[in-house]
Coordinates of C-alpha atoms in Angstrom, one line a residue:
Chain A
M1 CA -66.9 43.6 -5.6
R2 CA -70.3 45.3 -5.6
L3 CA -72.7 44.3 -2.8
R4 CA -75.7 44.3 -5.1
A5 CA -74.1 41.6 -7.3
I6 CA -74.6 39.2 -4.3
P7 CA -77.7 37.0 -5.0
A8 CA -80.5 36.6 -2.5
G9 CA -79.5 33.1 -1.5
A10 CA -76.1 34.2 -0.5
W11 CA -77.4 36.9 1.6
I12 CA -79.6 34.5 3.5
G13 CA -76.7 32.2 4.0
L14 CA -74.4 35.0 5.2
A15 CA -77.1 36.3 7.6
G16 CA -77.8 32.7 9.0
I17 CA -74.2 32.3 9.7
A18 CA -73.8 35.7 11.2
A19 CA -76.7 35.0 13.5
V20 CA -75.2 31.8 14.8
A21 CA -71.8 33.4 15.2
I22 CA -73.3 36.2 17.3
C23 CA -75.1 33.6 19.4
A24 CA -71.8 31.7 19.9
I25 CA -69.6 34.9 20.7
F26 CA -72.1 36.6 23.1
A27 CA -73.6 33.4 24.6
P28 CA -73.5 34.4 28.3
L29 CA -75.2 37.7 27.5
I30 CA -78.0 36.2 25.4
A31 CA -78.8 33.0 27.0
P32 CA -81.5 33.3 29.9
Y33 CA -79.9 30.5 31.8
T34 CA -76.5 28.7 31.9
D35 CA -76.2 25.5 29.9
R36 CA -75.7 23.3 33.0
Q37 CA -78.3 24.7 35.4
I38 CA -81.4 22.6 36.0
V39 CA -84.2 25.1 36.0
G40 CA -87.5 23.0 35.5
G41 CA -89.1 19.7 35.0
V42 CA -88.1 16.9 32.4
W43 CA -89.2 17.9 28.9
E44 CA -91.6 20.7 29.8
P45 CA -93.2 22.1 26.7
A46 CA -92.3 25.6 25.4
S47 CA -93.6 28.4 27.6
A48 CA -92.9 32.1 28.3
R49 CA -90.4 31.0 31.0
F50 CA -88.6 28.4 28.6
L51 CA -89.0 29.6 25.0
L52 CA -88.1 26.2 23.6
G53 CA -89.2 24.1 26.5
T54 CA -86.7 22.0 28.7
D55 CA -84.5 19.0 27.9
N56 CA -84.1 15.4 29.3
L57 CA -82.6 16.8 32.6
G58 CA -84.8 19.8 32.9
R59 CA -82.3 22.2 31.6
D60 CA -83.4 25.2 29.5
L61 CA -83.3 24.0 25.8
L62 CA -82.8 27.5 24.4
S63 CA -79.9 28.3 26.6
R64 CA -78.2 25.0 25.8
M65 CA -78.9 25.6 22.1
I66 CA -77.0 29.1 22.4
Y67 CA -74.1 27.6 24.3
G68 CA -74.1 24.7 21.9
A69 CA -73.7 27.1 19.1
R70 CA -70.4 28.2 20.6
V71 CA -69.0 24.4 20.9
T72 CA -70.3 23.3 17.5
L73 CA -69.1 26.4 15.7
A74 CA -65.7 26.6 17.4
V75 CA -64.8 22.9 17.1
A76 CA -66.0 22.7 13.6
L77 CA -64.0 25.8 12.7
A78 CA -60.8 24.7 14.4
A79 CA -61.0 21.4 12.7
T80 CA -61.5 23.0 9.2
I81 CA -58.8 25.5 9.6
L82 CA -56.4 22.8 10.9
S83 CA -57.4 20.3 8.0
F84 CA -57.1 23.2 5.4
G85 CA -53.6 24.2 6.6
L86 CA -52.4 20.8 6.5
G87 CA -54.0 19.8 3.2
I88 CA -53.0 23.0 1.4
L89 CA -49.4 22.8 2.6
L90 CA -48.8 19.3 1.7
G91 CA -50.8 19.5 -1.6
F92 CA -48.8 22.6 -2.7
A93 CA -45.5 21.1 -1.4
A94 CA -46.3 17.9 -3.5
A95 CA -47.1 20.0 -6.6
V96 CA -44.1 22.2 -6.4
S97 CA -41.6 19.6 -5.5
G98 CA -42.7 16.7 -7.6
G99 CA -40.8 13.5 -7.9
L100 CA -40.5 11.2 -4.9
I101 CA -42.2 13.6 -2.4
D102 CA -45.2 13.9 -4.7
A103 CA -45.4 10.1 -5.1
V104 CA -45.2 9.3 -1.4
L105 CA -47.7 11.9 -0.4
S106 CA -50.2 11.2 -3.1
R107 CA -50.0 7.3 -2.5
G108 CA -50.3 7.9 1.2
N109 CA -53.3 10.0 0.5
D110 CA -55.0 7.5 -1.7
L111 CA -54.6 4.9 1.1
M112 CA -56.3 7.3 3.6
M113 CA -59.1 8.0 1.2
S114 CA -59.6 4.3 0.4
I115 CA -61.2 3.9 3.9
P116 CA -64.6 5.7 4.5
T117 CA -64.1 8.7 6.7
L118 CA -66.7 7.8 9.3
I119 CA -65.1 4.2 9.6
F120 CA -61.8 5.6 9.9
A121 CA -62.7 8.0 12.5
L122 CA -64.5 5.2 14.6
V123 CA -61.4 3.1 14.5
A124 CA -59.3 6.0 15.5
L125 CA -61.5 7.1 18.3
A126 CA -61.7 3.5 19.7
I127 CA -57.9 3.6 20.0
L128 CA -57.2 7.2 21.1
P129 CA -58.2 8.8 24.5
K130 CA -61.5 10.8 24.6
N131 CA -60.6 14.6 24.6
L132 CA -61.3 17.6 22.5
F133 CA -57.7 17.8 21.2
V134 CA -57.8 14.4 19.8
L135 CA -61.3 14.8 18.3
V136 CA -60.2 18.0 16.5
L137 CA -57.0 16.3 15.4
V138 CA -58.8 13.3 14.0
M139 CA -61.4 15.3 12.2
A140 CA -58.6 17.5 10.7
V141 CA -56.4 14.8 9.6
L142 CA -59.1 12.8 7.9
D143 CA -60.6 15.7 6.2
S144 CA -57.2 17.2 4.9
T145 CA -57.0 14.2 2.4
R146 CA -59.8 16.0 0.3
V147 CA -58.1 19.3 0.7
F148 CA -54.8 17.8 -0.4
R149 CA -56.2 16.6 -3.5
I150 CA -57.8 19.9 -4.5
G151 CA -54.8 22.0 -3.3
R152 CA -52.4 19.6 -5.4
A153 CA -54.6 19.8 -8.5
V154 CA -55.1 23.6 -8.4
A155 CA -51.4 24.4 -7.7
L156 CA -50.4 22.0 -10.7
D157 CA -52.7 24.0 -12.8
V158 CA -51.2 27.3 -11.9
A159 CA -47.7 26.1 -11.5
V160 CA -47.3 25.7 -15.3
M161 CA -48.5 29.2 -16.0
D162 CA -46.1 31.9 -17.4
F163 CA -46.0 34.1 -14.4
V164 CA -44.8 31.3 -12.2
E165 CA -42.3 30.3 -14.8
A166 CA -41.1 34.1 -14.7
A167 CA -40.8 34.0 -11.0
R168 CA -38.8 30.9 -11.0
L169 CA -36.4 32.3 -13.7
R170 CA -36.2 35.5 -11.6
G171 CA -34.7 33.1 -9.1
E172 CA -37.5 33.1 -6.4
G173 CA -37.6 30.5 -3.8
P174 CA -40.3 27.8 -3.4
L175 CA -41.9 29.7 -0.4
W176 CA -42.2 32.9 -2.4
I177 CA -43.7 30.9 -5.4
I178 CA -46.3 29.2 -3.2
F179 CA -47.3 32.2 -1.1
R180 CA -46.9 35.1 -3.5
E181 CA -47.6 33.5 -6.9
I182 CA -49.7 30.6 -6.5
L183 CA -51.8 31.2 -3.5
P184 CA -53.4 34.5 -4.6
N185 CA -54.3 33.0 -7.9
T186 CA -55.9 30.0 -6.4
L187 CA -57.9 31.8 -3.6
S188 CA -61.4 31.7 -5.3
P189 CA -61.5 27.9 -5.8
L190 CA -59.9 27.3 -2.5
L191 CA -62.4 29.6 -0.7
S192 CA -65.4 27.6 -1.9
E193 CA -63.6 24.4 -1.0
F194 CA -63.2 25.9 2.6
G195 CA -66.8 26.4 2.8
L196 CA -67.5 23.0 1.7
R197 CA -65.1 21.6 4.2
F198 CA -66.7 23.7 7.0
A199 CA -70.2 22.4 6.1
F200 CA -68.8 18.9 6.2
A201 CA -67.0 19.5 9.5
I202 CA -70.3 20.6 11.2
L203 CA -72.1 17.6 9.9
F204 CA -69.2 15.2 10.8
L205 CA -68.9 16.7 14.4
S206 CA -72.6 16.5 15.0
T207 CA -72.5 12.9 13.8
L208 CA -69.8 11.9 16.1
S209 CA -71.5 13.6 19.0
F210 CA -74.7 12.0 18.2
L211 CA -72.9 8.5 18.4
G212 CA -71.6 9.4 21.7
L213 CA -67.9 9.8 20.5
G214 CA -67.7 13.6 19.8
I215 CA -67.9 16.3 22.5
Q216 CA -68.6 14.6 25.8
P217 CA -71.3 15.6 28.4
P218 CA -72.2 17.9 30.2
A219 CA -70.8 20.3 27.6
A220 CA -73.6 21.3 25.2
D221 CA -73.1 20.8 21.4
W222 CA -75.9 20.3 18.9
G223 CA -75.3 16.8 17.9
G224 CA -74.9 15.7 21.5
M225 CA -78.2 17.4 22.4
V226 CA -80.0 15.3 19.7
K227 CA -78.5 12.1 21.5
D228 CA -79.6 13.3 25.0
N229 CA -83.1 14.0 23.8
K230 CA -83.7 11.2 21.4
D231 CA -85.6 9.0 23.8
G232 CA -88.3 11.7 24.0
I233 CA -89.3 11.1 20.3
I234 CA -91.2 7.9 21.2
F235 CA -93.3 9.9 23.5
G236 CA -94.0 12.5 20.8
I237 CA -91.6 15.2 22.4
S238 CA -89.8 16.9 19.6
A239 CA -86.9 18.4 21.8
A240 CA -84.3 16.4 19.8
L241 CA -85.5 17.9 16.6
V242 CA -84.7 21.5 17.7
P243 CA -80.8 21.1 17.5
G244 CA -81.1 18.8 14.7
A245 CA -83.0 21.5 12.7
A246 CA -80.4 24.0 13.8
I247 CA -77.6 21.9 12.4
A248 CA -79.5 21.6 9.2
A249 CA -80.3 25.4 9.0
L250 CA -76.5 26.2 9.7
V251 CA -75.2 23.8 7.0
I252 CA -77.8 25.0 4.5
C253 CA -76.6 28.4 5.1
V254 CA -73.0 27.6 4.5
N255 CA -73.9 25.6 1.4
L256 CA -75.9 28.7 0.1
V257 CA -72.7 30.8 0.4
V258 CA -70.6 28.1 -1.1
D259 CA -72.8 27.6 -4.1
W260 CA -72.6 31.5 -4.9
L261 CA -68.7 31.3 -4.5
L262 CA -68.7 28.4 -6.9
R263 CA -70.7 30.2 -9.5
R264 CA -68.6 33.1 -9.1
T265 CA -65.4 31.0 -9.7
S266 CA -66.7 29.4 -12.8
S267 CA -67.9 32.7 -14.3
L268 CA -64.5 34.2 -13.5
K269 CA -63.0 31.5 -15.6
G270 CA -65.3 32.3 -18.5
G271 CA -66.6 29.6 -20.8
R272 CA -70.2 28.3 -20.8
G273 CA -70.7 28.9 -17.2
D274 CA -71.1 25.1 -16.1
G275 CA -69.2 21.9 -16.6
Chain B
M1 CA -47.1 3.4 -18.9
P2 CA -44.3 1.7 -20.6
S3 CA -45.4 -1.9 -19.7
Q4 CA -48.7 -1.3 -21.4
T5 CA -47.3 -0.2 -24.6
A6 CA -44.7 -3.0 -24.6
G7 CA -47.7 -5.4 -24.2
V8 CA -49.5 -4.0 -27.2
R9 CA -46.4 -4.2 -29.3
R10 CA -45.8 -7.8 -28.5
G11 CA -49.4 -8.4 -30.0
D12 CA -51.2 -8.6 -26.6
R13 CA -54.7 -9.5 -27.6
H14 CA -56.3 -8.9 -24.3
P15 CA -55.3 -5.3 -23.1
L16 CA -58.7 -5.1 -21.5
A17 CA -58.2 -8.3 -19.3
R18 CA -54.8 -7.0 -18.5
L19 CA -56.0 -3.7 -17.2
V20 CA -58.8 -5.3 -15.1
V21 CA -56.4 -7.7 -13.5
R22 CA -54.1 -4.9 -12.7
R23 CA -56.9 -3.0 -11.0
L24 CA -57.9 -6.1 -9.1
A25 CA -54.3 -6.6 -7.9
L26 CA -54.2 -2.9 -6.8
S27 CA -57.3 -3.4 -4.9
I28 CA -55.9 -6.4 -3.1
A29 CA -52.7 -4.5 -2.2
L30 CA -54.8 -1.6 -1.0
L31 CA -56.8 -3.9 1.3
F32 CA -53.6 -5.2 2.8
A33 CA -52.4 -1.8 3.4
V34 CA -55.7 -0.9 5.0
S35 CA -55.5 -3.9 7.3
I36 CA -52.0 -3.0 8.4
L37 CA -53.3 0.5 9.0
I38 CA -56.3 -0.8 11.0
F39 CA -54.3 -3.1 12.9
G40 CA -51.2 -1.0 13.3
G41 CA -53.1 1.9 14.8
L42 CA -53.4 0.0 18.1
E43 CA -49.6 -0.9 18.0
A44 CA -48.6 2.7 17.6
M45 CA -49.5 3.2 21.1
P46 CA -49.3 -0.2 23.0
G47 CA -48.5 0.9 26.5
D48 CA -51.0 3.7 26.3
F49 CA -54.0 1.5 25.2
A50 CA -54.1 -0.6 28.2
T51 CA -54.1 2.6 30.4
T52 CA -56.7 4.2 28.2
Y53 CA -58.9 1.1 28.5
L54 CA -58.6 0.9 32.2
G55 CA -58.6 4.7 32.8
Q56 CA -56.1 7.0 34.3
S57 CA -56.1 5.6 37.8
A58 CA -55.2 2.0 36.9
T59 CA -52.3 0.5 38.8
P60 CA -49.2 -0.7 36.8
A61 CA -50.0 -4.4 37.9
A62 CA -53.5 -4.2 36.5
V63 CA -52.3 -2.7 33.3
A64 CA -49.6 -5.5 32.8
N65 CA -52.4 -8.1 33.7
L66 CA -54.8 -6.7 31.1
R67 CA -52.1 -6.6 28.5
A68 CA -51.2 -10.3 29.1
Q69 CA -54.9 -11.2 29.3
L70 CA -55.7 -9.6 25.8
G71 CA -52.5 -11.1 24.2
L72 CA -51.1 -7.5 23.8
D73 CA -47.8 -8.6 25.2
Q74 CA -46.9 -10.8 22.1
P75 CA -45.0 -9.3 19.4
A76 CA -46.9 -7.2 17.0
A77 CA -46.0 -9.0 13.8
T78 CA -47.0 -12.3 15.2
R79 CA -50.3 -11.0 16.3
Y80 CA -50.9 -9.4 13.0
L81 CA -50.2 -12.5 11.0
D82 CA -52.5 -14.5 13.4
W83 CA -55.2 -11.9 13.0
M84 CA -54.9 -11.8 9.2
A85 CA -54.8 -15.5 8.8
G86 CA -57.9 -15.7 10.9
A87 CA -59.7 -13.0 9.0
L88 CA -59.1 -14.7 5.7
R89 CA -60.8 -17.8 7.1
G90 CA -63.7 -15.6 8.4
D91 CA -62.5 -15.9 12.1
F92 CA -62.0 -12.4 13.7
G93 CA -61.1 -13.7 17.2
T94 CA -62.9 -13.1 20.4
S95 CA -64.8 -10.1 21.5
W96 CA -63.3 -8.4 24.7
A97 CA -66.8 -7.3 25.9
S98 CA -68.9 -10.4 25.3
R99 CA -66.1 -13.0 25.3
G100 CA -67.8 -14.6 22.4
P101 CA -66.6 -15.2 18.8
V102 CA -66.9 -12.0 16.8
S103 CA -67.7 -13.7 13.5
E104 CA -70.9 -15.3 14.9
Q105 CA -72.1 -11.9 15.9
I106 CA -71.1 -10.3 12.7
G107 CA -72.6 -12.8 10.2
Q108 CA -76.3 -12.1 11.0
R109 CA -75.6 -8.3 11.3
L110 CA -73.8 -8.1 8.0
S111 CA -76.6 -9.7 6.2
N112 CA -79.1 -7.3 8.0
S113 CA -76.9 -4.3 7.0
L114 CA -76.6 -5.5 3.3
F115 CA -80.4 -6.0 3.1
L116 CA -81.1 -2.4 4.3
A117 CA -78.5 -1.0 1.9
G118 CA -79.7 -3.2 -1.0
V119 CA -83.3 -2.2 -0.7
A120 CA -82.3 1.4 -0.4
A121 CA -80.2 1.1 -3.6
A122 CA -83.0 -0.6 -5.5
I123 CA -85.1 2.6 -4.9
S124 CA -82.6 5.5 -5.1
V125 CA -80.7 4.5 -8.2
P126 CA -83.5 4.6 -10.6
L127 CA -85.0 7.6 -9.0
A128 CA -81.6 9.5 -9.0
I129 CA -81.1 8.9 -12.7
L130 CA -84.6 9.8 -13.6
L131 CA -84.5 13.2 -11.5
G132 CA -80.9 13.8 -13.1
V133 CA -82.2 13.5 -16.7
V134 CA -85.4 15.6 -15.9
S135 CA -83.1 18.3 -14.4
V136 CA -80.8 18.4 -17.4
R137 CA -83.8 18.3 -19.7
F138 CA -85.3 21.5 -18.0
R139 CA -82.0 23.0 -17.2
D140 CA -82.1 26.5 -15.7
R141 CA -86.0 26.2 -15.8
A142 CA -88.5 25.8 -12.9
P143 CA -88.2 21.8 -12.5
D144 CA -84.3 22.1 -12.6
R145 CA -84.4 24.9 -10.0
I146 CA -86.7 23.1 -7.7
I147 CA -84.8 19.7 -7.8
N148 CA -81.5 21.6 -7.4
L149 CA -82.8 23.6 -4.3
A150 CA -84.3 20.5 -2.9
S151 CA -81.2 18.5 -3.2
L152 CA -79.0 21.2 -1.8
A153 CA -81.3 21.2 1.3
A154 CA -81.2 17.4 1.4
I155 CA -77.5 17.1 1.5
S156 CA -77.4 19.7 4.3
L157 CA -79.6 17.6 6.6
P158 CA -77.8 15.3 9.0
E159 CA -78.8 11.7 8.7
F160 CA -80.2 11.4 12.2
F161 CA -82.4 14.6 11.8
V162 CA -84.0 13.1 8.9
G163 CA -84.3 9.8 10.8
Y164 CA -86.0 11.3 13.8
L165 CA -88.3 13.4 11.5
L166 CA -89.6 10.3 9.9
I167 CA -90.1 8.5 13.2
L168 CA -91.9 11.3 14.8
F169 CA -94.3 11.7 11.9
F170 CA -94.8 8.4 10.4
A171 CA -94.3 6.1 13.5
I172 CA -95.5 8.2 16.3
R173 CA -98.1 10.8 14.9
L174 CA -99.6 8.9 12.1
N175 CA -98.8 5.4 13.3
L176 CA -98.1 4.1 9.9
A177 CA -94.8 2.4 10.5
T178 CA -93.1 0.5 13.3
F179 CA -90.2 2.0 15.5
P180 CA -87.8 0.4 16.7
A181 CA -87.1 -1.5 13.4
T182 CA -86.3 -4.9 15.1
V183 CA -85.6 -7.8 12.6
H184 CA -85.0 -11.3 13.6
E185 CA -84.3 -14.7 12.0
G186 CA -87.3 -16.5 10.6
M187 CA -89.1 -13.2 9.6
G188 CA -90.7 -13.4 6.2
L189 CA -89.7 -11.2 3.5
L190 CA -92.8 -8.9 3.4
E191 CA -92.7 -8.6 7.1
R192 CA -89.1 -7.6 7.0
L193 CA -89.7 -5.0 4.2
R194 CA -92.5 -3.5 6.2
V195 CA -90.2 -3.1 9.2
V196 CA -87.3 -1.6 7.1
A197 CA -89.7 0.7 5.3
L198 CA -88.8 3.9 7.6
P199 CA -85.0 3.4 7.7
V200 CA -84.9 2.7 4.0
T201 CA -86.7 5.9 3.4
G202 CA -84.3 7.8 5.5
L203 CA -81.2 6.3 3.6
V204 CA -82.9 6.9 0.2
F205 CA -83.4 10.4 1.1
V206 CA -79.8 10.9 2.3
V207 CA -78.0 9.4 -0.8
L208 CA -80.6 10.4 -3.4
A209 CA -79.5 14.0 -3.4
H210 CA -75.8 13.2 -3.8
M211 CA -76.5 10.5 -6.6
M212 CA -78.7 13.0 -8.5
R213 CA -76.4 15.9 -8.3
M214 CA -73.6 13.8 -9.5
T215 CA -75.7 12.4 -12.4
R216 CA -76.7 15.9 -13.4
A217 CA -73.0 17.0 -13.3
A218 CA -72.0 14.1 -15.4
L219 CA -74.8 14.6 -18.0
I220 CA -74.1 18.4 -18.2
S221 CA -70.4 17.9 -18.8
V222 CA -71.3 15.8 -21.7
M223 CA -74.0 18.1 -22.8
S224 CA -71.5 21.0 -23.1
S225 CA -69.3 19.1 -25.6
P226 CA -69.1 20.3 -29.3
Y227 CA -71.0 17.4 -30.8
V228 CA -74.0 18.0 -28.7
E229 CA -73.9 21.6 -29.8
T230 CA -73.8 20.4 -33.5
A231 CA -76.8 18.1 -32.7
E232 CA -78.6 21.1 -31.2
L233 CA -77.7 23.2 -34.3
K234 CA -79.1 20.4 -36.5
G235 CA -82.4 21.1 -34.8
L236 CA -82.7 17.8 -33.1
S237 CA -85.2 17.7 -30.1
A238 CA -83.8 18.1 -26.5
L239 CA -85.0 14.5 -25.4
R240 CA -83.5 13.1 -28.6
I241 CA -80.2 14.7 -28.0
I242 CA -80.1 13.5 -24.4
L243 CA -81.1 10.0 -25.2
R244 CA -79.3 9.3 -28.5
H245 CA -76.2 11.5 -28.4
A246 CA -75.4 12.4 -24.7
A247 CA -76.5 9.3 -22.9
P248 CA -74.2 6.7 -24.5
N249 CA -71.1 8.9 -23.5
A250 CA -72.6 9.6 -20.1
V251 CA -73.2 6.0 -19.2
A252 CA -69.7 5.5 -17.8
P253 CA -69.6 8.6 -15.7
I254 CA -73.2 7.7 -14.3
V255 CA -72.3 4.1 -13.6
N256 CA -69.2 5.5 -11.8
V257 CA -71.4 7.7 -9.7
I258 CA -73.7 4.9 -8.8
A259 CA -71.0 2.7 -7.7
L260 CA -69.3 5.4 -5.6
N261 CA -72.7 6.1 -4.1
L262 CA -73.4 2.5 -3.2
A263 CA -70.1 2.8 -1.2
Y264 CA -71.4 5.8 0.5
L265 CA -74.6 3.9 1.2
V266 CA -72.6 1.1 2.9
V267 CA -71.3 3.6 5.3
G268 CA -74.6 5.7 5.6
V269 CA -76.1 2.8 7.2
V270 CA -74.1 3.4 10.4
V271 CA -76.0 6.3 11.6
I272 CA -79.4 5.2 10.3
E273 CA -79.0 1.9 12.1
V274 CA -78.2 3.7 15.3
V275 CA -81.3 5.9 14.9
F276 CA -83.7 3.2 14.0
V277 CA -82.1 0.7 16.5
Y278 CA -81.7 -1.8 13.6
P279 CA -79.5 -4.8 14.4
G280 CA -76.8 -4.3 11.8
M281 CA -73.1 -3.9 11.6
G282 CA -73.1 -0.3 12.0
Q283 CA -74.6 -0.2 15.4
Y284 CA -72.4 -3.1 16.4
M285 CA -69.5 -1.1 15.6
V286 CA -70.5 2.0 17.2
D287 CA -71.3 0.0 20.4
A288 CA -67.8 -1.6 20.3
V289 CA -66.1 1.8 19.8
T290 CA -67.8 3.1 23.0
V291 CA -66.5 0.3 25.1
R292 CA -63.2 0.0 23.2
D293 CA -63.8 -3.6 22.1
M294 CA -60.9 -3.7 19.7
P295 CA -61.4 -7.2 18.0
V296 CA -64.9 -6.0 17.1
V297 CA -63.8 -2.5 15.9
Q298 CA -61.1 -3.9 13.8
A299 CA -63.3 -6.6 12.3
C300 CA -66.1 -4.1 11.5
G301 CA -63.6 -1.6 10.1
L302 CA -61.9 -4.1 7.9
I303 CA -65.3 -5.4 6.5
F304 CA -66.6 -1.9 5.8
A305 CA -63.3 -1.0 4.2
A306 CA -63.3 -4.1 2.1
I307 CA -66.9 -3.4 0.8
Y308 CA -66.0 0.1 0.2
I309 CA -62.8 -0.7 -1.7
F310 CA -64.6 -3.5 -3.8
L311 CA -67.3 -1.0 -4.9
N312 CA -64.7 1.7 -5.8
M313 CA -63.0 -1.1 -7.8
L314 CA -66.1 -2.0 -9.6
A315 CA -66.7 1.6 -10.5
D316 CA -63.2 1.8 -12.1
I317 CA -63.6 -1.6 -13.9
I318 CA -67.0 -0.5 -15.4
A319 CA -65.5 2.9 -16.3
I320 CA -62.6 1.0 -18.2
V321 CA -65.0 -1.4 -19.9
A322 CA -67.4 1.3 -21.0
N323 CA -65.0 3.9 -22.1
P324 CA -62.4 2.6 -24.8
R325 CA -60.2 5.8 -24.4
L326 CA -59.4 4.6 -20.7
R327 CA -58.0 1.3 -22.2
H328 CA -55.1 3.0 -23.8
P329 CA -53.4 5.2 -21.2
R330 CA -50.8 7.4 -22.6

C-alpha cells in the first residue's frame, strides 16, 4: 500500500491515536505530577504551574489526563480484543459447522441483542462484584454479539467460494479452513469492524465510569474524571469538559480511520463504491 | 418456511395477519426469555450475592440473615413465578433500599422518561429525514460532505459531554435555560417543555446523527438500483427521482430506521437524565444499581427491555406491511 493513497482525514486520525498511545505508554515520564498527588487548591484555573488547572480535590488535571489515557485506552482495548476474539471465534464456528450449533448460537445471540447493551450492563454490574476483570468481561461479552453477527455473515459469504471448496476437497480440517482460507480473505471488513468496536468500547467505558459503575476511584480514567468534576459546571468551571473533549477527540480519530478502512473495503469489492 | 406455503395452498386469505401474529408471538416469547435472563442472573450466584451486597468482611450469620430477610432462601422457581405474576399485574415488589413499593416510584418516573423521549422524537425524526434527503440529493457535493462530517463528529461525542456543554453555555453562561431539569406533578405543559428544553436538545443531538446516517444509507441503497439509473437516463430531475421513484421503495427501510432509533432513544435517556438530574426511569435505575437494590434494577431492566422489544417488533411489522416481498418468505 502506498502512503500517499491515505487521505488526510485518516492521517489526522492515526496521528491522534498515536498521540494518545504515547501519553498512555510514557505517562510517568510525561506527566508533571502523579495522578493521585494533591498539589494545589480545588479547581484552580489554568496557570503555568498547572497547564489545565486542578480538579475537585486539587490534583493536577493534566497529569490525571495523561494517566487517564493509560486506563481508558488499556481497558477499552482489552475489552475490544476479548469481544472480538470471542465473537469471531463463535461466529466462524457457527458458519463453518452449521446445523444445531449454528441455530443455538444464533438464537442465543438474538436473545442477548434484544436487550439494550447499556441496560444489560447495568443489570449485570448490579449483580457482579465491582472489579476491573468483571468490567472488562461484561463489556466484552455484551459487545461480542455484534462481532458474532458480522463474523458469521462474512464467513458464510466466503465459505461458499471456490477456494474454500477446493481446500475442503483437499481434505483440510476446519481449523485450517478458518485460519488459512477464511480469515485472510475477511481481514479488511473485520479490521474496520474492529475499529468501530474500539470506538464503541471507549464510549461505553466512559459512560459506565461516568455513571459511577466503571473504573473505581482513585484511579484516573476520562469518564470518571467527568463525574468527579461535574459539580463544578454549576459554578462555570469547565474542568469536567476537558476529559469529555478528550474522549470525543479520541473517538473521532478512531472513526476517521474506520471511515477510510470502510471506503477501502468497498472500493476493493468494486462496484459503484457505495451501497 | 413450510407452514407458510401450506397455509397459502390451503387458500389462507390472510397471510399478512398470520405473519404479524407470528411476529407478535415471537416478541412475547422473547420477553419471557429476557425476564428469565434478568431474574436468573441473580440466581446464578445466590450465595455470592449476599456476600457481595454486604461486603467481604460480613459474618456468615449476617449473610444468612440477609438472605432470609430478602427472601433469597426460597426456591428460585417459586420466586420467579411470584415475581412474574406480580410484574404482569404491575406490582414489582418492595425496594430493598427505600422499603417502599417499586411500582409507585416507577409510575411517575416512567411517564417523565417517555415525555422526554417523546418530545425528542417529535423533533429529531422529521429533521433526520430532511437532512437525509438533502444529503442524498447533493451527494458527494458540499452539503453532503458537511452533513456527513458533522454527523461523524456527532456520533463520536459522549452523551454526557454534549449535556455538560449545553449546560455550561445555555444555562450558566447565557442563562437561557434552567438546570437542573426538575419536573413535578401539577406542572403545566408549557412550563414542563421549558424545563426539558435542554435535555431534549442533548437527546436530539445524540440520536439525530445516527438516524440521519441510516436514512442516508437506506436512500442510497435504493438510489443505486437499476430502475433509478433508468430514470436518470430518461432525463428526470434529481428531486423527481428521489420523490417519485426512490422514496416509495425507501419508506420501509426508513420507517425501520426510525423505529430502531426510537428504541435507541429510550435507552439514551439514561445518561441524559443523570446529567440533567431529571427524575426519570434512567436515573432511578442507575441509583439502584449503585446500591444493588435488585427489585428496582430488575423492574427497570424489564421495562426498558420491554419497550425496546416492542419498538423493534413495530419496526419489523411495519416493514412486513410496507414491503410485499417480505410477506412471502421462500
